[in-house]
Amino acid sequence: MRTLIIGGGIAGSTLAYALHRYGHDAVVAEARPGHRDTGGAFLYLAPNGINALAAIGLGDLPEAAGGFVASGMDFHNARGRRIADLQGEGDLEEYGAHGRVLRRARLHAELAERAQAAGARYEFDARLVELHRTADGVEAVFADGRSITADVVIGADGIWSTVRRLTWPAAPKPSYTGIVDCGSWTEVDLPDTTRQQMYFGHRAFFGYTVKNNVAYWFTNVPRRDEPARGELDDLDQAAWMGSIRRLHEKDPAPVRAILQEARHSLGAWPLYDMPALTTWHTNRVCLIGDAAHAVSPSTGQGASLAIEDAAVLAHWMQQDTSPAAMFAEFQADRKDRAEKIVRFGRQIGARKASSPIGSVFRDLTLSMFLRMGGKATEEQYGYQYGYRVPDQPAPPAGNPGTSNA
Ligand SMILES: Cc1cc2nc3c(=O)[nH]c(=O)nc-3n(C[C@H](O)[C@H](O)[C@H](O)COP(=O)(O)OP(=O)(O)OC[C@H]3O[C@@H](n4cnc5c(N)ncnc54)[C@H](O)[C@@H]3O)c2cc1C
């Protein structure tokens, strides 16, 4: 089966790697000129994401990509009082892995390089603009005129998916969450944290983890109106950091200390999630990762779900049946789980909003919310991943697609 994956991000590269482990070839068409993707600063890869990587033979990758263990969270109110915590020390025993904090670009590059080393072919500067059904497959047309014909097309092209828009023009669009996220890593004179530290600040939510005198920090800047696409791409860093410091000027000492040292933020990302789609697939096209179900980063689950999707789809694509039947099995395995986590992310986002009355209520009820959230965390981290790739990679087989350069 000729498989074309649109998007060489976290989901696309993981899928390409997993397919090659089964001996199934695939072409990855990526809009960027190479593997380098610097968006998103750093992220938390949860135990379920790490377990899914292990199941496809990439158990060593989180550490190889520089990830360090970060289990559990302490929550503080705006005066610095610890109001709740999430224990994480037992994650290894309970779920089989500790979550890790990784620089997103390193995770991304490591996945893409492993996929390429396993034999996946990448077409760079390949921005999909059209999809056409042919008699026996799908033709993908790219902005520079190139085209590739394949039996199936996998849309792994992220939250603003072109595959989704071209295949389901009436599908809902990503929904803005009212938060602009930003963050970076900054040298600080603070001790290592054993848990992630979260602050419901006076005017914005702030989180950080310290490892070897480097603070990995983010803040959720509230902004009611949705920024225009690209509006926040080239910010004046001095002005932007000044506004972030002012936002947190009354917050507890560690928050102010980190922001005092921070010279820049690695970006400013308006946060979106995806309303539920009616379906993720047709007979020849299937969505995975953020294209199908982008979750709010508040869940810390986006990358983990993208990796799970890739591992599960690779399994179903080995079955001796039609593409439509494979995709239906994949969707049955994944859709409810992913959409439940999207809804959970919305609830967390609502808790982060600050108002004086709301803050008092939140401080009083946060522990209870987290106890309820503990059940959700168990479901998220404890995902039983039943499919494992063969121990030895199989030699590639099949025609990866017909390219018309
Ligand atoms: C600020 C921020 C913080 C986050 N924090 C976390 C966290 O702590 N934990 C976590 O698990 N997740 C987090 N996430 C989410 C995580 O990064 C995403 O869920 C994950 O990257 C989804 O992977 P994906 O492969 O589906 O999409 P992406 O990684 O976005 O990859 C999509 C790829 O498709 C390519 N592409 C797009 N359009 C086209 C086209 N037309 N033709 C060809 N190629 C195309 C893109 O260039 C890109 O390489 C965060 C995200 C953001 C923005």
XYZ file of C-alpha atoms and ligand atoms in Angstrom:
458
model
C 0.000 0.000 0.000
C 1.454 3.374 -1.040
C 1.181 5.634 2.010
C 1.639 9.385 1.914
C 1.869 11.217 5.244
C 1.218 14.956 5.082
C 3.201 16.660 7.872
C 6.499 15.528 9.350
C 5.768 16.757 12.879
C 5.444 14.638 15.998
C 2.558 12.468 14.733
C 3.792 12.169 11.126
C 7.381 11.253 11.971
C 6.299 8.771 14.662
C 3.932 7.110 12.191
C 6.630 6.945 9.497
C 8.985 5.303 11.980
C 6.400 2.813 13.266
C 5.327 1.831 9.746
C 8.938 1.115 8.823
C 9.290 -1.121 11.873
C 6.479 -3.203 10.360
C 8.236 -3.179 6.979
C 5.672 -0.818 5.474
C 7.098 2.100 3.504
C 5.793 5.674 3.559
C 6.615 9.079 2.105
C 6.400 12.129 4.377
C 5.569 15.479 2.722
C 6.586 18.352 4.978
C 5.959 22.050 4.312
C 9.097 23.230 6.128
C 12.497 23.158 4.396
C 13.929 20.632 6.894
C 13.427 18.937 10.259
C 13.964 22.110 12.244
C 10.798 23.185 14.063
C 11.431 25.654 16.869
C 7.795 26.273 17.816
C 6.515 25.654 21.313
C 9.666 25.960 23.505
C 9.326 22.852 25.668
C 6.670 20.337 26.530
C 5.763 17.641 28.982
C 5.698 14.117 27.608
C 3.378 12.144 29.868
C 3.878 8.492 30.946
C 1.374 7.336 28.313
C 3.346 9.040 25.526
C 6.587 7.525 26.770
C 4.971 4.066 26.940
C 3.702 4.409 23.366
C 7.214 5.330 22.197
C 8.586 2.269 23.996
C 6.004 0.046 22.293
C 7.236 1.074 18.843
C 10.882 0.586 19.771
C 11.724 4.182 20.769
C 11.906 3.716 24.526
C 15.298 5.440 24.704
C 14.219 8.506 22.736
C 12.915 10.810 25.515
C 16.242 10.623 27.334
C 18.275 10.798 24.116
C 16.379 13.989 23.256
C 17.496 15.533 26.559
C 14.266 14.988 28.487
C 14.473 15.016 32.268
C 12.069 13.436 34.739
C 9.334 15.733 36.054
C 6.716 14.025 38.185
C 3.862 15.603 40.050
C 2.836 19.216 40.528
C 2.516 21.704 43.369
C -0.190 24.351 42.994
C 0.158 27.739 44.714
C -2.170 30.687 45.002
C -1.181 34.276 44.221
C 0.223 34.766 47.734
C 2.509 31.766 47.322
C 0.552 29.422 49.607
C 0.562 25.818 48.426
C -3.098 24.979 47.939
C -2.927 21.525 46.355
C -0.584 18.981 44.863
C -0.584 16.091 42.456
C 1.691 13.296 43.618
C 3.793 11.914 40.806
C 6.538 10.024 42.579
C 4.722 6.709 42.098
C 4.163 7.130 38.337
C 6.935 4.703 37.445
C 5.408 1.910 39.529
C 1.831 2.784 38.667
C 2.097 3.603 34.963
C 5.459 2.166 33.940
C 7.155 5.504 33.248
C 7.806 8.946 34.646
C 6.773 11.927 32.550
C 9.591 14.066 31.170
C 10.116 17.673 30.183
C 11.720 18.040 26.744
C 12.587 20.849 24.408
C 9.952 20.469 21.724
C 12.385 21.070 18.848
C 14.667 18.295 20.113
C 11.838 15.794 20.456
C 10.686 16.682 16.985
C 14.151 16.483 15.386
C 14.972 13.198 17.126
C 11.724 11.585 15.911
C 12.217 12.800 12.351
C 15.854 11.692 12.232
C 14.962 8.224 13.572
C 12.227 7.901 10.952
C 14.617 8.949 8.205
C 17.329 6.596 9.480
C 14.754 3.773 9.448
C 14.150 4.475 5.742
C 11.278 6.958 5.595
C 11.563 9.327 2.627
C 10.941 13.007 3.378
C 9.894 15.526 0.734
C 10.656 18.977 2.171
C 9.240 22.331 1.011
C 6.172 20.271 0.122
C 3.164 22.316 1.222
C -0.058 20.471 0.348
C -2.568 22.638 -1.509
C -4.900 20.189 -3.284
C -6.142 16.610 -2.899
C -7.853 14.739 -5.762
C -9.520 11.329 -5.739
C -8.233 9.161 -8.600
C -9.615 5.830 -9.799
C -7.529 3.857 -7.303
C -6.088 6.355 -4.844
C -5.457 9.996 -4.002
C -3.298 12.585 -5.712
C -1.707 15.228 -3.473
C -0.624 18.466 -5.156
C 1.930 20.777 -3.536
C 2.407 24.538 -3.722
C 5.421 24.250 -6.055
C 3.554 22.055 -8.543
C 4.927 18.703 -7.383
C 2.399 15.917 -6.956
C 2.406 12.489 -5.319
C -0.150 9.754 -5.901
C -0.735 7.222 -3.130
C -3.282 4.618 -2.047
C -3.876 6.403 1.245
C -3.140 9.861 2.625
C -2.623 10.451 6.341
C -3.271 14.008 7.507
C -0.665 14.633 10.225
C -0.467 18.322 9.389
C -1.329 19.807 12.764
C -4.073 21.943 14.169
C -4.581 24.045 11.000
C -4.692 20.885 8.878
C -5.025 21.411 5.127
C -5.957 17.737 4.707
C -8.924 18.301 7.043
C -10.019 21.482 5.262
C -9.745 19.941 1.775
C -11.466 16.689 2.761
C -14.207 18.133 5.002
C -14.702 21.786 3.968
C -17.582 22.170 6.443
C -15.682 20.730 9.448
C -15.435 22.995 12.511
C -12.381 25.197 12.854
C -10.016 25.267 15.858
C -11.499 27.154 18.771
C -9.490 29.939 20.470
C -9.192 29.394 24.236
C -8.651 33.043 25.318
C -5.020 32.383 26.293
C -1.732 33.355 24.672
C 0.981 31.041 25.906
C 4.637 31.986 26.034
C 7.726 30.655 27.689
C 11.379 29.848 27.467
C 14.285 28.452 29.449
C 16.375 30.775 31.543
C 19.436 30.423 33.767
C 18.437 31.063 37.372
C 19.828 30.730 40.845
C 17.072 28.440 42.119
C 17.237 24.850 43.397
C 16.053 21.940 41.247
C 12.350 21.241 41.636
C 11.189 17.700 42.227
C 7.694 18.561 40.962
C 6.421 21.102 38.431
C 5.523 24.339 40.223
C 2.244 25.998 39.190
C 1.083 29.444 40.336
C -2.391 30.932 40.008
C -0.907 34.438 39.895
C -2.832 37.659 40.479
C -3.388 38.200 36.768
C -2.069 35.128 34.968
C -1.137 31.494 35.460
C 2.603 30.707 35.631
C 4.413 27.355 35.695
C 8.047 26.316 35.975
C 10.451 23.435 36.549
C 14.119 23.922 37.440
C 16.845 21.507 36.378
C 20.558 22.287 36.795
C 19.973 26.015 37.322
C 17.807 26.334 34.223
C 14.152 27.244 34.718
C 11.736 25.952 32.084
C 8.886 28.410 32.454
C 5.641 29.379 30.788
C 2.892 31.866 31.417
C -0.684 31.919 30.152
C -1.416 35.509 29.152
C -5.182 36.105 29.134
C -6.379 37.800 25.943
C -10.070 37.838 25.205
C -9.970 38.713 21.492
C -8.410 36.190 19.142
C -5.103 37.445 17.680
C -4.945 37.601 13.881
C -2.845 34.807 12.289
C 0.816 35.884 12.408
C 0.098 38.941 14.582
C 2.351 37.661 17.399
C 5.097 36.214 15.202
C 7.617 39.074 15.379
C 7.149 40.677 18.762
C 9.441 43.364 20.104
C 10.996 41.143 22.795
C 11.883 43.965 25.193
C 8.314 45.292 25.159
C 6.769 41.811 25.363
C 8.957 40.705 28.287
C 8.225 44.039 29.982
C 4.501 43.364 29.744
C 4.959 39.819 31.110
C 6.978 41.101 34.079
C 4.249 43.660 34.822
C 1.618 40.928 34.575
C 3.389 38.997 37.338
C 4.853 41.913 39.337
C 2.796 41.086 42.455
C 3.281 37.336 42.250
C 5.466 35.214 44.566
C 9.263 35.516 44.628
C 10.278 32.540 42.404
C 8.020 33.790 39.607
C 9.493 37.280 39.760
C 13.055 35.919 40.057
C 12.703 33.839 36.875
C 11.145 36.671 34.883
C 13.816 39.075 36.120
C 16.476 36.879 34.500
C 14.511 36.041 31.344
C 15.586 38.138 28.370
C 13.155 36.773 25.844
C 10.277 34.414 25.290
C 10.728 31.841 22.554
C 7.386 32.782 21.080
C 3.832 33.807 21.830
C 1.349 31.121 20.908
C -2.406 31.739 20.914
C -3.875 28.514 22.289
C -6.599 26.595 20.471
C -8.306 23.281 20.780
C -10.403 21.336 18.268
C -14.164 20.887 18.512
C -15.127 17.229 18.007
C -15.223 16.139 14.354
C -17.972 13.824 13.111
C -15.371 11.498 11.637
C -11.610 11.329 11.210
C -11.535 9.343 7.985
C -12.889 8.604 4.527
C -12.109 5.512 2.447
C -8.646 6.823 1.580
C -7.822 9.695 3.944
C -7.326 9.631 7.716
C -6.412 12.341 10.256
C -4.124 11.855 13.250
C -2.639 14.062 15.989
C -3.614 17.713 16.296
C -5.300 17.608 12.884
C -7.939 15.295 14.384
C -8.179 16.399 18.016
C -5.853 19.212 19.156
C -6.052 19.466 22.948
C -5.266 22.526 25.024
C -1.619 22.470 26.188
C -3.046 22.783 29.721
C -3.525 19.016 29.618
C 0.138 18.283 28.837
C -1.211 15.576 26.500
C -0.963 16.887 22.894
C 2.329 15.263 21.968
C 1.542 12.080 23.891
C -1.785 11.656 22.091
C -0.117 12.317 18.723
C 2.410 9.547 19.456
C -0.313 7.150 20.649
C -2.314 7.826 17.462
C 0.692 7.072 15.282
C 1.480 3.839 17.102
C -2.149 2.639 16.998
C -2.671 3.565 13.334
C 0.563 1.793 12.340
C -0.827 -1.333 14.005
C -4.162 -1.174 12.167
C -2.447 -0.475 8.849
C -0.889 -3.952 9.022
C -4.278 -5.671 8.903
C -5.225 -7.465 5.707
C -8.308 -5.403 4.982
C -9.422 -2.269 3.124
C -8.087 1.182 4.093
C -11.598 2.221 5.130
C -11.830 -0.749 7.532
C -8.356 -0.019 8.977
C -9.220 3.610 9.544
C -12.549 2.683 11.146
C -10.741 0.398 13.636
C -8.240 3.146 14.374
C -10.990 5.695 14.976
C -12.912 3.287 17.217
C -9.742 2.835 19.300
C -8.938 6.511 19.620
C -11.751 9.031 19.159
C -13.538 8.844 22.514
C -10.293 8.924 24.452
C -8.896 11.955 22.606
C -12.135 13.941 22.744
C -12.529 13.301 26.456
C -9.074 14.811 27.006
C -10.004 17.831 24.839
C -13.024 18.428 27.134
C -10.858 18.001 30.229
C -8.409 20.590 28.857
C -11.246 23.111 28.522
C -12.183 22.621 32.181
C -8.586 23.195 33.269
C -8.346 26.322 31.087
C -11.457 27.773 32.746
C -9.846 27.240 36.189
C -6.810 29.277 35.167
C -8.785 32.471 34.507
C -8.290 35.055 37.266
C -10.799 37.325 38.971
C -10.704 38.240 42.693
C -13.941 36.385 43.579
C -13.180 33.520 41.239
C -9.726 33.131 42.816
C -11.123 32.710 46.341
C -13.596 30.101 45.115
C -10.878 28.358 43.098
C -8.474 28.218 46.051
C -11.205 26.624 48.158
C -12.231 24.067 45.584
C -8.974 23.275 43.795
C -8.102 20.255 45.935
C -11.515 18.760 45.243
C -11.156 19.497 41.519
C -7.737 17.847 41.515
C -9.108 14.756 43.271
C -11.651 14.491 40.476
C -8.860 15.285 38.028
C -6.845 12.438 39.575
C -9.252 9.977 37.982
C -8.787 11.691 34.612
C -5.014 11.551 35.075
C -5.222 7.828 35.832
C -7.104 7.294 32.590
C -4.663 9.452 30.640
C -1.420 8.021 32.057
C -2.681 4.465 32.455
C -3.666 3.973 28.790
C -3.129 0.321 28.007
C -1.265 0.200 24.754
C -1.838 -3.283 23.397
C 0.142 -3.181 20.140
C 3.877 -3.596 19.871
C 6.015 -3.455 16.750
C 8.212 -6.479 15.928
C 11.526 -6.525 17.836
C 13.558 -6.388 14.656
C 12.736 -3.817 11.979
C 11.491 -5.559 8.844
C 13.090 -4.691 5.491
C 11.064 -1.998 3.671
C 8.635 -3.258 1.059
C 6.288 -1.724 -1.449
C 6.244 1.328 -3.629
C 6.321 4.503 -1.543
C 4.289 6.502 -4.021
C 4.579 7.921 -7.481
C 6.210 11.319 -7.495
C 5.780 13.757 -10.362
C 8.450 16.338 -9.690
C 2.775 26.480 23.301
C 2.483 25.021 23.235
C 2.764 24.219 24.345
C 2.509 22.857 24.293
N 2.776 22.084 25.390
C 2.566 20.746 25.334
C 2.869 19.879 26.465
O 3.340 20.308 27.530
N 2.667 18.540 26.323
C 2.181 18.016 25.183
O 2.034 16.790 25.100
N 1.853 18.798 24.116
C 2.041 20.137 24.161
N 1.733 20.920 23.084
C 1.054 20.309 21.929
C 1.976 19.544 21.004
O 3.059 20.339 20.574
C 1.102 19.110 19.821
O -0.032 18.428 20.307
C 1.874 18.171 18.896
O 2.960 18.879 18.317
C 0.956 17.633 17.806
O 1.702 16.929 16.857
P 1.238 16.858 15.342
O 2.280 16.077 14.635
O -0.180 16.462 15.281
O 1.282 18.370 14.832
P 2.574 19.274 14.628
O 3.646 18.909 15.570
O 2.062 20.679 14.617
O 3.103 18.903 13.172
C 2.392 19.236 11.986
C 3.384 19.270 10.835
O 2.668 19.433 9.627
C 3.349 20.372 8.797
N 2.349 20.962 7.897
C 1.346 21.812 8.217
N 0.625 22.118 7.123
C 1.179 21.426 6.077
C 0.870 21.324 4.695
N -0.150 21.990 4.123
N 1.647 20.519 3.914
C 2.685 19.830 4.457
N 3.025 19.898 5.772
C 2.271 20.685 6.571
C 3.935 21.353 9.800
O 5.021 22.090 9.229
C 4.369 20.434 10.925
O 5.681 19.953 10.765
C 1.967 22.283 23.100
C 1.701 23.095 21.989
C 1.942 24.454 22.064
C 1.628 25.330 20.855
